[in-house]
Amino acid sequence: MRKKIMTKEKEATAVKGKKAKEKKRNICNMLEQDRFLHGFALLSCICLGSLLSGIAVSEIPLGSKLSVGESNSWVSSNGNFAIGFYNFPDQPKQFSVGIRFNSKSVPVDKQTVVWVAGGDVTVGNNSYFQLQENGELVLFDALQGEEVWTSKTSQLSVALAVLRDDGNLVLLNENRDVIWQSFDSPTDTLLPGQRLSTFRTLRAASQNYVSSLYSLYMNVSGQLQLRWESSIIYWSAGRPSHSNLSAVLTSDGSLQLVAPNLERFWSVFGEDHNDTVRFRFLRLDVDGNLRLYSWMEVSQTWRSVWQAVENQCNVFATCDQQGICAFNASGSHVCTCPFQHAVQSNSKCLVSSQHDCKPGSIMVEHANMFLYGIYPVHDFISLTSLDKCKSMCLSDPSCTAVTFTNDGSAKCRTMKTQYVSGYSDPSLSATSFVKRCSDPLAADPIFPLKSPPQAYKEPYNICIPCLVGAASGIIFVFIVIQLGMGFYLYKRKNNYRRLASLAHSRPGSKCLIMLSFTEIKELTGNFNDQIGPKMFKGALPDKQPVAVKELEGTIEARKFRAAVSKVGSIYHKGLAKLEGYCCEFDHRYLVYEYAENGSLEKYIENPTLAERLTWRKRMDISLSVGRAIFYLHTECREFLCHGNLKCENVVLDENFEAKVKEFGLGMLYGEASSRRASAQKDVEDFGKMVLTLVSGFKEVKDVLDWAYKEWMEGNPENVVDKRLKNVDAEELECALRIAFWCLQADERVKPSMGEVVKVLEGTLPADPPPPPFSCLISAREVEDTSESGSEFAVQYVAGILWLSDSHFSMKFEDQSNGPKL
């Protein structure tokens, strides 16, 4: 939105005054020509004293409320933006609160939503959105009878709210300082002037109540990345050499990466760059592509003037479970299922996973096709020839497909999942092979034998009344039996259908199935196989194992359903997938995917099993769990903590890969605490778990002092579990340091999970931590420690003084998740 500098010449009586006005006007024109963030240009001109029209704002006083029933809204002073409740035609009873375009020049059906309170949060009828008297924005769901989203500003002296003319909803104090703003918590859209700073994320809108796996992420190295889940990067901009950059959309149609001093490091321009366009926005669409949109006044439509990934088929998993991406004759991308013998269930295109093929398996060739596995992404890449690539898959029972890249790299990509996606193009230098069972050999024809001649028999008389009576009795008994069996089978059939729907949803499904208590009993064989405290092993009709967790029956049903719906929409390879639940009368059960090797706790406690938990496995488990908790804290639409992280709640699959279970259950028991406090609790629990993996001691509080003392005295090997061999000294040092940092008593110096993961990955250094027990000691404690004369005492006090000096080279930079040290 371009602001014209209107100046009205007045007859000057003094040449000096005229020159001064001319100088101000020239300065403002220079700022406008820079075309970067008109907000900055406007503020600069105001500071120089130009006759600019100020941005008028309409104030929203404390106590103001928006409600679903009244269909009211708060509107910006220029009328271009409004915030209020809205819904979609396919969800008539589900409402969200969002900021949308409101200009009269934009038709109602084209008034795009640019920000949503709480992201995926929806509420029912009679719900409201209010700026409370304590200065907190609250979204209250009348259906659940509770607050489902807040701005968490009740203690920050908020005096009023304003929906600014640029679409930014801000909370201000008495001095008009910004306390909170919607621009700092974007959903899937950026408006001109809005920044996406380091560690901030845009996430594509959810579909069918399931959070999207596509996100736009600004990393600490200065790269803007499009990601699927959190591990697959399929587009990036900028060079990984600059830190503290932000992505910003300018009003003239340019997407830029800029430093805090406004220096530009990267930019891209839309097709209508520099054209006069009233409205623009940048959005991460549901198909995983990032697009810049401009409003076309003539055609009355939003037009995409730039997109990050030109070839939509290059967006990772763009077809998800619908098959392979290709282009039709008109040039549009389509999703097809080319696997002739693929398993197609519920519109899914899955390759065969029949490992026991009695007639044997064959490899079906697909030229000019590149495949990759999803759910989970665990492809194995090796360098070999095409024939060996094909034969390796054929001889591996778990292999489902391979892709050989014949562009000179000779890479063989092996997949071991039914969920395969990819793309096809005649110019693609790749050949894929999909395994399937070979057709059985045709059976030998069986010719009918001639019947032997029948001997002649004399006819005999038939007793008609006898036959009628006997037939009537038989028919009556048959009908009674059929009715009984029919009623029984009807009930069984309904149960089986529901169980089968759960079976077909695995693996990696996003469907959450509601089960009855009778179905839970059938899954578990009447709770016959207990594998842990209130945990039972079960099996679906397709023999897929599951783990069933029993919870307290006193949990409120409405709260239980809301919590499992939220947890069930989360997918990450380091998290145990919630497959279904039971909420019937006083029965509360959760159904998780089953992990073959059970809990991590039993491997720590059992001397025999502990030998299988090698040093390398333990470090891999630490990193995997850390990434999973980091995902819960930052990658979900709404912050989610674990709340009870411990070895018992970490399970190991058949490959000894760790999966965290029972996350988010604090919501079920009404455990309410601040986001920061919850995150710090997870960090502390993670530190305890790492120390347990290193030392082999389950109760960390009993060995914490001793472990730190041994480490301070240069004997970290004494802390290591005696059952371990071949311990890497550098990894041991790193693990102990990050564990002690996580266990700091002063929460202000604890790292965030993002920082913890970077340290474990080796991309972020960590200085020696101070004593974790307390960051403050009394003078008497110092005297007592000094009198002991031990070297440890001197180091202990030095650590305290070092901490108070605030000199840390452990450069934690994730300000969105924790303090900067």
Short mmCIF file of C-alpha atoms in Angstrom, two decimals, residues 170-616:
data_model
loop_
_atom_site.label_atom_id
_atom_site.label_comp_id
_atom_site.label_asym_id
_atom_site.label_seq_id
_atom_site.Cartn_x
_atom_site.Cartn_y
_atom_site.Cartn_z
CA VAL A 170 -1.63 -5.34 18.32
CA LEU A 171 -2.02 -5.05 22.08
CA LEU A 172 -0.71 -1.77 23.53
CA ASN A 173 0.05 -0.47 27.01
CA GLU A 174 -0.67 3.03 28.31
CA ASN A 175 2.50 4.33 26.60
CA ARG A 176 1.36 2.87 23.27
CA ASP A 177 4.19 0.33 23.32
CA VAL A 178 3.45 -2.91 21.48
CA ILE A 179 3.04 -5.74 23.99
CA TRP A 180 1.84 -8.42 21.59
CA GLN A 181 1.08 -8.52 17.85
CA SER A 182 -0.34 -11.03 15.42
CA PHE A 183 2.57 -10.33 13.05
CA ASP A 184 4.82 -12.20 15.52
CA SER A 185 2.75 -15.38 15.36
CA PRO A 186 1.89 -15.95 11.68
CA THR A 187 -0.16 -18.94 10.56
CA ASP A 188 0.16 -19.61 6.83
CA THR A 189 0.39 -16.05 5.45
CA LEU A 190 2.72 -13.02 5.43
CA LEU A 191 1.43 -9.52 4.68
CA PRO A 192 3.56 -6.66 3.33
CA GLY A 193 5.83 -5.40 6.08
CA GLN A 194 5.48 -8.56 8.18
CA ARG A 195 8.70 -10.35 9.11
CA LEU A 196 9.40 -14.05 9.43
CA SER A 197 12.34 -14.02 11.83
CA THR A 198 14.74 -16.78 12.85
CA PHE A 199 13.05 -19.96 14.08
CA ARG A 200 9.61 -18.68 13.05
CA THR A 201 7.39 -20.92 10.96
CA LEU A 202 4.53 -20.67 8.51
CA ARG A 203 2.47 -23.85 8.36
CA ALA A 204 0.01 -24.72 5.62
CA ALA A 205 -3.64 -24.86 6.64
CA SER A 206 -4.94 -28.14 8.00
CA GLN A 207 -7.19 -30.41 6.00
CA ASN A 208 -9.85 -32.75 7.37
CA TYR A 209 -8.91 -31.79 10.95
CA VAL A 210 -5.30 -32.95 10.39
CA SER A 211 -2.36 -30.55 10.74
CA SER A 212 -0.31 -30.09 7.60
CA LEU A 213 3.24 -31.43 7.41
CA TYR A 214 4.32 -28.55 5.14
CA SER A 215 6.08 -25.57 6.73
CA LEU A 216 8.17 -22.53 5.79
CA TYR A 217 11.04 -22.13 8.22
CA MET A 218 13.69 -19.44 8.74
CA ASN A 219 16.76 -21.17 10.13
CA VAL A 220 19.60 -19.70 12.15
CA SER A 221 22.04 -19.81 9.20
CA GLY A 222 20.02 -17.36 7.16
CA GLN A 223 18.20 -19.80 4.90
CA LEU A 224 14.48 -19.76 4.15
CA GLN A 225 13.36 -23.38 3.79
CA LEU A 226 10.27 -25.24 2.67
CA ARG A 227 10.04 -28.45 4.64
CA TRP A 228 7.90 -31.57 4.82
CA GLU A 229 7.61 -32.82 8.38
CA SER A 230 10.81 -31.38 9.85
CA SER A 231 13.49 -33.45 8.16
CA ILE A 232 12.83 -33.07 4.40
CA ILE A 233 13.91 -29.75 2.84
CA TYR A 234 12.68 -29.50 -0.76
CA TRP A 235 13.33 -25.78 -1.41
CA SER A 236 15.62 -23.18 0.14
CA ALA A 237 16.66 -19.59 -0.47
CA GLY A 238 19.71 -17.69 0.73
CA ARG A 239 23.18 -18.86 1.55
CA PRO A 240 23.99 -20.64 4.84
CA SER A 241 26.51 -18.01 5.87
CA HIS A 242 24.49 -15.20 7.40
CA SER A 243 22.79 -15.29 10.77
CA ASN A 244 19.89 -13.36 12.24
CA LEU A 245 18.16 -12.73 8.92
CA SER A 246 14.43 -12.27 8.44
CA ALA A 247 12.17 -12.87 5.48
CA VAL A 248 9.93 -9.95 4.61
CA LEU A 249 7.36 -9.22 1.90
CA THR A 250 7.51 -5.68 0.52
CA SER A 251 4.51 -3.77 -0.79
CA ASP A 252 5.96 -3.59 -4.30
CA GLY A 253 5.92 -7.38 -4.72
CA SER A 254 9.35 -8.53 -3.55
CA LEU A 255 10.27 -11.27 -1.09
CA GLN A 256 13.56 -10.46 0.62
CA LEU A 257 15.98 -11.77 3.22
CA VAL A 258 17.26 -8.84 5.25
CA ALA A 259 19.52 -8.25 8.24
CA PRO A 260 18.51 -6.17 11.28
CA ASN A 261 20.24 -3.15 9.69
CA LEU A 262 17.96 -3.61 6.61
CA GLU A 263 20.82 -4.84 4.42
CA ARG A 264 19.38 -7.10 1.73
CA PHE A 265 21.03 -10.50 1.17
CA TRP A 266 18.53 -12.17 -1.18
CA SER A 267 15.41 -11.18 -3.05
CA VAL A 268 12.92 -12.46 -5.60
CA PHE A 269 10.28 -10.51 -7.49
CA GLY A 270 6.74 -11.22 -8.59
CA GLU A 271 5.62 -10.84 -12.19
CA ASP A 272 3.93 -7.52 -11.36
CA HIS A 273 6.85 -6.08 -9.40
CA ASN A 274 6.54 -2.27 -9.18
CA ASP A 275 3.01 -2.34 -10.62
CA THR A 276 0.30 -0.48 -8.76
CA VAL A 277 -1.38 -3.22 -6.72
CA ARG A 278 -3.56 -2.50 -3.68
CA PHE A 279 -3.28 -5.84 -1.93
CA ARG A 280 -0.66 -8.59 -1.84
CA PHE A 281 0.11 -11.52 0.42
CA LEU A 282 2.52 -14.47 0.58
CA ARG A 283 0.96 -17.81 1.52
CA LEU A 284 2.13 -21.39 2.07
CA ASP A 285 -0.64 -23.28 0.29
CA VAL A 286 -2.01 -26.67 1.27
CA ASP A 287 -0.16 -28.29 -1.66
CA GLY A 288 3.18 -27.35 -0.06
CA ASN A 289 4.09 -24.56 -2.48
CA LEU A 290 4.88 -20.99 -1.44
CA ARG A 291 3.10 -18.40 -3.60
CA LEU A 292 2.88 -14.62 -3.84
CA TYR A 293 -0.61 -13.36 -4.66
CA SER A 294 -1.76 -9.98 -6.02
CA TRP A 295 -5.30 -8.61 -6.24
CA MET A 296 -6.39 -7.96 -9.83
CA GLU A 297 -8.96 -5.16 -9.83
CA VAL A 298 -10.05 -5.78 -13.44
CA SER A 299 -10.70 -9.53 -13.16
CA GLN A 300 -11.64 -9.35 -9.47
CA THR A 301 -9.41 -12.32 -8.63
CA TRP A 302 -6.28 -13.17 -6.70
CA ARG A 303 -3.49 -14.06 -9.12
CA SER A 304 -0.32 -15.98 -8.29
CA VAL A 305 2.58 -13.84 -9.53
CA TRP A 306 5.37 -16.04 -8.14
CA GLN A 307 5.80 -19.50 -6.66
CA ALA A 308 8.83 -21.04 -4.97
CA VAL A 309 8.75 -24.46 -6.65
CA GLU A 310 8.07 -24.06 -10.37
CA ASN A 311 7.41 -27.77 -10.96
CA GLN A 312 4.71 -28.80 -8.50
CA CYS A 313 5.84 -32.43 -8.80
CA ASN A 314 9.11 -31.40 -7.11
CA VAL A 315 7.21 -30.58 -3.91
CA PHE A 316 7.90 -33.51 -1.62
CA ALA A 317 4.90 -35.84 -1.20
CA THR A 318 2.71 -33.53 -3.25
CA CYS A 319 0.44 -36.51 -3.99
CA ASP A 320 0.77 -37.82 -0.44
CA GLN A 321 -0.93 -41.25 -0.47
CA GLN A 322 -2.61 -40.75 -3.85
CA GLY A 323 0.26 -42.07 -5.97
CA ILE A 324 2.75 -40.48 -8.37
CA CYS A 325 2.82 -36.90 -9.63
CA ALA A 326 2.86 -36.38 -13.41
CA PHE A 327 1.70 -33.78 -15.94
CA ASN A 328 -1.24 -34.29 -18.27
CA ALA A 329 -1.63 -33.02 -21.86
CA SER A 330 -2.85 -29.61 -20.68
CA GLY A 331 0.24 -29.10 -18.51
CA SER A 332 -1.52 -29.54 -15.17
CA HIS A 333 -0.09 -31.87 -12.58
CA VAL A 334 -2.15 -34.94 -11.71
CA CYS A 335 -1.75 -37.80 -9.23
CA THR A 336 -1.90 -41.28 -10.71
CA CYS A 337 -1.49 -44.80 -9.34
CA PRO A 338 0.72 -46.63 -11.88
CA PHE A 339 1.17 -49.78 -9.81
CA GLN A 340 -1.04 -52.30 -11.57
CA HIS A 341 -1.10 -54.63 -8.59
CA ALA A 342 -1.06 -51.90 -5.95
CA VAL A 343 -3.23 -52.10 -2.90
CA GLN A 344 -5.84 -49.38 -3.29
CA SER A 345 -7.85 -48.78 -0.15
CA ASN A 346 -9.86 -45.68 0.73
CA SER A 347 -8.47 -43.88 -2.33
CA LYS A 348 -4.93 -44.64 -1.20
CA CYS A 349 -2.30 -45.86 -3.64
CA LEU A 350 -0.10 -48.31 -1.74
CA VAL A 351 2.46 -50.70 -3.12
CA SER A 352 2.19 -54.35 -2.14
CA SER A 353 3.74 -55.48 1.12
CA GLN A 354 3.21 -59.23 0.70
CA HIS A 355 6.42 -60.72 1.98
CA ASP A 356 5.24 -64.32 1.80
CA CYS A 357 4.66 -64.80 -1.90
CA LYS A 358 4.40 -68.54 -2.43
CA PRO A 359 4.86 -68.31 -6.20
CA GLY A 360 7.72 -65.81 -5.66
CA SER A 361 8.13 -62.09 -6.28
CA ILE A 362 8.90 -60.10 -9.39
CA MET A 363 10.08 -56.53 -9.97
CA VAL A 364 7.86 -54.38 -12.20
CA GLU A 365 9.83 -51.74 -14.08
CA HIS A 366 8.71 -48.10 -14.39
CA ALA A 367 10.92 -46.02 -16.67
CA ASN A 368 11.43 -42.27 -16.15
CA MET A 369 10.05 -42.46 -12.63
CA PHE A 370 11.57 -41.42 -9.31
CA LEU A 371 10.11 -42.93 -6.13
CA TYR A 372 10.68 -42.26 -2.44
CA GLY A 373 9.13 -43.57 0.75
CA ILE A 374 6.89 -41.60 3.06
CA TYR A 375 5.42 -42.60 6.44
CA PRO A 376 8.13 -43.07 7.48
CA VAL A 377 10.95 -41.49 5.47
CA HIS A 378 13.64 -44.14 5.89
CA ASP A 379 15.03 -44.71 2.40
CA PHE A 380 18.44 -46.38 2.19
CA ILE A 381 20.76 -45.04 -0.53
CA SER A 382 23.72 -46.99 -1.89
CA LEU A 383 26.03 -46.79 -4.91
CA THR A 384 25.69 -49.78 -7.19
CA SER A 385 24.57 -50.87 -10.66
CA LEU A 386 21.00 -51.07 -11.93
CA ASP A 387 20.93 -54.89 -11.93
CA LYS A 388 22.32 -55.12 -8.40
CA CYS A 389 19.89 -52.47 -7.22
CA LYS A 390 17.02 -54.53 -8.58
CA SER A 391 18.32 -57.86 -7.24
CA MET A 392 18.98 -56.44 -3.74
CA CYS A 393 15.32 -55.48 -3.40
CA LEU A 394 14.17 -58.81 -4.80
CA SER A 395 16.18 -60.71 -2.20
CA ASP A 396 15.15 -58.45 0.71
CA PRO A 397 11.71 -59.48 2.10
CA SER A 398 11.14 -56.04 3.61
CA CYS A 399 11.94 -54.10 0.42
CA THR A 400 8.90 -52.81 -1.48
CA ALA A 401 10.49 -50.68 -4.22
CA VAL A 402 13.78 -49.23 -5.49
CA THR A 403 14.77 -46.32 -7.70
CA PHE A 404 18.01 -46.29 -9.68
CA THR A 405 19.24 -42.86 -10.74
CA ASN A 406 21.08 -43.35 -14.02
CA ASP A 407 22.36 -39.79 -14.45
CA GLY A 408 25.91 -40.84 -13.67
CA SER A 409 25.50 -40.90 -9.88
CA ALA A 410 24.51 -44.62 -9.85
CA LYS A 411 22.43 -44.18 -6.68
CA CYS A 412 20.10 -46.95 -5.60
CA ARG A 413 17.27 -45.79 -3.30
CA THR A 414 15.65 -48.64 -1.35
CA MET A 415 12.17 -48.29 0.18
CA LYS A 416 10.68 -50.51 2.88
CA THR A 417 7.20 -49.06 3.22
CA GLN A 418 3.87 -49.40 1.45
CA TYR A 419 3.55 -45.63 1.40
CA VAL A 420 5.50 -44.65 -1.70
CA SER A 421 5.25 -41.39 -3.62
CA GLY A 422 7.29 -39.68 -6.32
CA TYR A 423 7.03 -38.18 -9.78
CA SER A 424 7.24 -39.21 -13.40
CA ASP A 425 8.51 -37.30 -16.43
CA PRO A 426 9.80 -38.43 -19.85
CA SER A 427 12.98 -36.40 -19.32
CA LEU A 428 13.73 -37.99 -15.93
CA SER A 429 16.93 -40.09 -15.79
CA ALA A 430 15.66 -42.59 -13.27
CA THR A 431 14.21 -46.07 -13.38
CA SER A 432 12.08 -47.54 -10.60
CA PHE A 433 11.16 -51.13 -9.76
CA VAL A 434 8.15 -52.06 -7.63
CA LYS A 435 7.94 -55.51 -6.07
CA ARG A 436 4.83 -57.61 -6.31
CA CYS A 437 3.90 -61.26 -6.06
CA SER A 438 4.14 -63.10 -9.35
CA ASP A 439 0.90 -64.55 -10.66
CA PRO A 440 0.35 -68.20 -9.64
CA LEU A 441 0.77 -70.87 -12.28
CA ALA A 442 -2.41 -71.90 -14.04
CA ALA A 443 -3.84 -75.06 -12.56
CA ASP A 444 -4.12 -78.19 -14.71
CA PRO A 445 -7.58 -78.52 -16.20
CA ILE A 446 -9.73 -81.15 -14.55
CA PHE A 447 -11.95 -82.98 -16.97
CA PRO A 448 -15.25 -84.35 -15.62
CA LEU A 449 -15.46 -88.13 -15.32
CA LYS A 450 -18.32 -90.11 -16.78
CA SER A 451 -20.79 -91.28 -14.23
CA PRO A 452 -21.05 -95.04 -13.95
CA PRO A 453 -24.28 -96.58 -15.16
CA GLN A 454 -26.91 -96.61 -12.45
CA ALA A 455 -28.53 -99.89 -11.50
CA TYR A 456 -32.25 -100.11 -12.09
CA LYS A 457 -34.28 -99.83 -8.96
CA GLU A 458 -37.91 -100.53 -8.37
CA PRO A 459 -39.97 -97.49 -7.52
CA TYR A 460 -41.36 -97.28 -4.03
CA ASN A 461 -44.26 -95.40 -2.40
CA ILE A 462 -43.66 -91.99 -0.70
CA CYS A 463 -45.47 -90.91 2.51
CA ILE A 464 -46.45 -87.33 1.64
CA PRO A 465 -47.81 -86.33 5.13
CA CYS A 466 -44.59 -87.64 6.73
CA LEU A 467 -42.42 -85.57 4.43
CA VAL A 468 -44.51 -82.43 5.02
CA GLY A 469 -44.30 -82.77 8.80
CA ALA A 470 -40.60 -83.49 8.81
CA ALA A 471 -39.89 -80.60 6.43
CA SER A 472 -41.94 -78.18 8.53
CA GLY A 473 -40.06 -79.11 11.67
CA ILE A 474 -36.70 -78.81 9.98
CA ILE A 475 -37.59 -75.42 8.47
CA PHE A 476 -38.78 -74.09 11.84
CA VAL A 477 -35.59 -75.16 13.62
CA PHE A 478 -33.51 -73.77 10.75
CA ILE A 479 -35.24 -70.37 10.93
CA VAL A 480 -34.71 -70.10 14.69
CA ILE A 481 -31.01 -70.97 14.32
CA GLN A 482 -30.59 -68.50 11.46
CA LEU A 483 -32.21 -65.67 13.40
CA GLY A 484 -29.93 -66.30 16.37
CA MET A 485 -26.81 -66.51 14.25
CA GLY A 486 -27.88 -63.49 12.22
CA PHE A 487 -28.22 -61.34 15.32
CA TYR A 488 -24.85 -62.51 16.61
CA LEU A 489 -23.10 -61.99 13.28
CA TYR A 490 -24.67 -58.56 12.89
CA LYS A 491 -23.03 -57.38 16.09
CA ARG A 492 -19.77 -59.07 15.18
CA LYS A 493 -19.84 -57.56 11.71
CA ASN A 494 -20.24 -54.02 13.03
CA ASN A 495 -17.35 -54.52 15.43
CA TYR A 496 -15.22 -56.09 12.74
CA ARG A 497 -15.87 -53.27 10.31
CA ARG A 498 -14.71 -50.74 12.83
CA LEU A 499 -11.65 -52.81 13.71
CA ALA A 500 -10.90 -53.32 10.04
CA SER A 501 -11.07 -49.59 9.45
CA LEU A 502 -8.43 -49.19 12.12
CA ALA A 503 -6.35 -51.93 10.53
CA HIS A 504 -6.46 -50.32 7.08
CA SER A 505 -5.37 -47.01 8.53
CA ARG A 506 -1.90 -48.33 9.35
CA PRO A 507 0.91 -47.57 9.03
CA GLY A 508 1.32 -43.82 9.10
CA SER A 509 -2.38 -43.10 8.84
CA LYS A 510 -3.75 -39.83 10.08
CA CYS A 511 -7.16 -41.30 10.93
CA LEU A 512 -8.10 -41.49 14.60
CA ILE A 513 -10.58 -44.30 15.27
CA MET A 514 -13.07 -44.28 18.15
CA LEU A 515 -13.57 -47.76 19.63
CA SER A 516 -16.07 -49.24 22.03
CA PHE A 517 -15.02 -51.05 25.19
CA THR A 518 -16.11 -54.35 23.59
CA GLU A 519 -13.77 -53.68 20.67
CA ILE A 520 -10.92 -52.86 23.05
CA LYS A 521 -11.47 -56.22 24.77
CA GLU A 522 -11.37 -57.96 21.38
CA LEU A 523 -8.18 -56.17 20.37
CA THR A 524 -6.40 -57.20 23.57
CA GLY A 525 -7.87 -60.71 23.90
CA ASN A 526 -9.66 -59.65 27.08
CA PHE A 527 -6.49 -57.92 28.38
CA ASN A 528 -4.56 -61.16 28.36
CA ASP A 529 -1.09 -59.81 27.51
CA GLN A 530 0.07 -57.06 29.88
CA ILE A 531 3.32 -55.41 28.76
CA GLY A 532 3.54 -52.63 31.33
CA PRO A 533 1.64 -50.70 34.00
CA LYS A 534 -1.92 -50.50 32.64
CA MET A 535 -0.51 -51.27 29.18
CA PHE A 536 -1.66 -54.24 27.11
CA LYS A 537 -0.61 -55.72 23.81
CA GLY A 538 -3.28 -56.24 21.19
CA ALA A 539 -3.66 -57.03 17.52
CA LEU A 540 -5.78 -55.69 14.71
CA PRO A 541 -7.61 -58.04 12.32
CA ASP A 542 -4.69 -57.77 9.87
CA LYS A 543 -2.34 -59.00 12.65
CA GLN A 544 -0.79 -55.56 13.10
CA PRO A 545 0.17 -55.29 16.80
CA VAL A 546 -0.90 -52.32 18.91
CA ALA A 547 -0.36 -51.18 22.48
CA VAL A 548 -3.44 -50.26 24.53
CA LYS A 549 -3.05 -47.89 27.47
CA GLU A 550 -5.70 -47.77 30.20
CA LEU A 551 -6.35 -44.37 31.77
CA GLU A 552 -8.46 -43.24 34.70
CA GLY A 553 -12.17 -43.52 34.02
CA THR A 554 -12.84 -40.27 35.89
CA ILE A 555 -11.41 -38.12 33.08
CA GLU A 556 -14.13 -35.88 31.70
CA ALA A 557 -15.34 -37.24 28.36
CA ARG A 558 -15.38 -33.90 26.56
CA LYS A 559 -11.88 -33.03 27.69
CA PHE A 560 -10.65 -36.52 26.82
CA ARG A 561 -12.01 -36.37 23.26
CA ALA A 562 -10.58 -32.89 22.69
CA ALA A 563 -7.13 -33.94 23.92
CA VAL A 564 -6.91 -37.17 21.90
CA SER A 565 -8.15 -35.35 18.81
CA LYS A 566 -5.26 -32.94 19.14
CA VAL A 567 -2.66 -35.61 19.93
CA GLY A 568 -3.98 -37.92 17.23
CA SER A 569 -3.32 -35.35 14.50
CA ILE A 570 0.41 -35.27 15.28
CA TYR A 571 2.84 -37.39 13.28
CA HIS A 572 6.60 -37.57 13.74
CA LYS A 573 8.96 -40.49 13.33
CA GLY A 574 10.16 -40.01 16.91
CA LEU A 575 6.66 -40.08 18.41
CA ALA A 576 4.52 -43.17 18.97
CA LYS A 577 1.47 -42.73 16.76
CA LEU A 578 -1.89 -42.60 18.48
CA GLU A 579 -4.14 -44.85 16.39
CA GLY A 580 -7.42 -44.71 18.29
CA TYR A 581 -9.16 -44.35 21.61
CA CYS A 582 -12.09 -45.53 23.69
CA CYS A 583 -14.33 -43.13 25.59
CA GLU A 584 -17.38 -45.11 26.70
CA PHE A 585 -19.07 -44.74 30.09
CA ASP A 586 -16.21 -44.91 32.62
CA HIS A 587 -13.71 -46.52 30.22
CA ARG A 588 -10.79 -44.46 28.87
CA TYR A 589 -8.21 -46.19 26.63
CA LEU A 590 -5.58 -45.03 24.15
CA VAL A 591 -4.42 -47.26 21.27
CA TYR A 592 -0.80 -46.68 20.17
CA GLU A 593 1.35 -48.22 17.49
CA TYR A 594 3.29 -51.13 18.97
CA ALA A 595 7.06 -51.02 19.52
CA GLU A 596 8.61 -54.46 19.26
CA ASN A 597 11.40 -54.04 21.82
CA GLY A 598 9.34 -52.42 24.58
CA SER A 599 10.29 -49.59 26.89
CA LEU A 600 13.75 -48.10 27.32
CA GLU A 601 13.39 -48.54 31.08
CA LYS A 602 13.62 -52.34 30.98
CA TYR A 603 16.87 -52.16 29.00
CA ILE A 604 18.37 -49.86 31.61
CA GLU A 605 17.29 -52.04 34.54
CA ASN A 606 17.99 -55.51 33.07
CA PRO A 607 21.74 -56.38 33.07
CA THR A 608 21.37 -58.76 30.13
CA LEU A 609 19.31 -56.44 27.97
CA ALA A 610 21.54 -53.47 28.83
CA GLU A 611 24.38 -55.02 26.80
CA ARG A 612 22.26 -54.61 23.67
CA LEU A 613 21.96 -50.91 24.45
CA THR A 614 25.37 -49.90 23.11
CA TRP A 615 26.90 -46.47 23.46
CA ARG A 616 26.01 -45.64 19.87
#
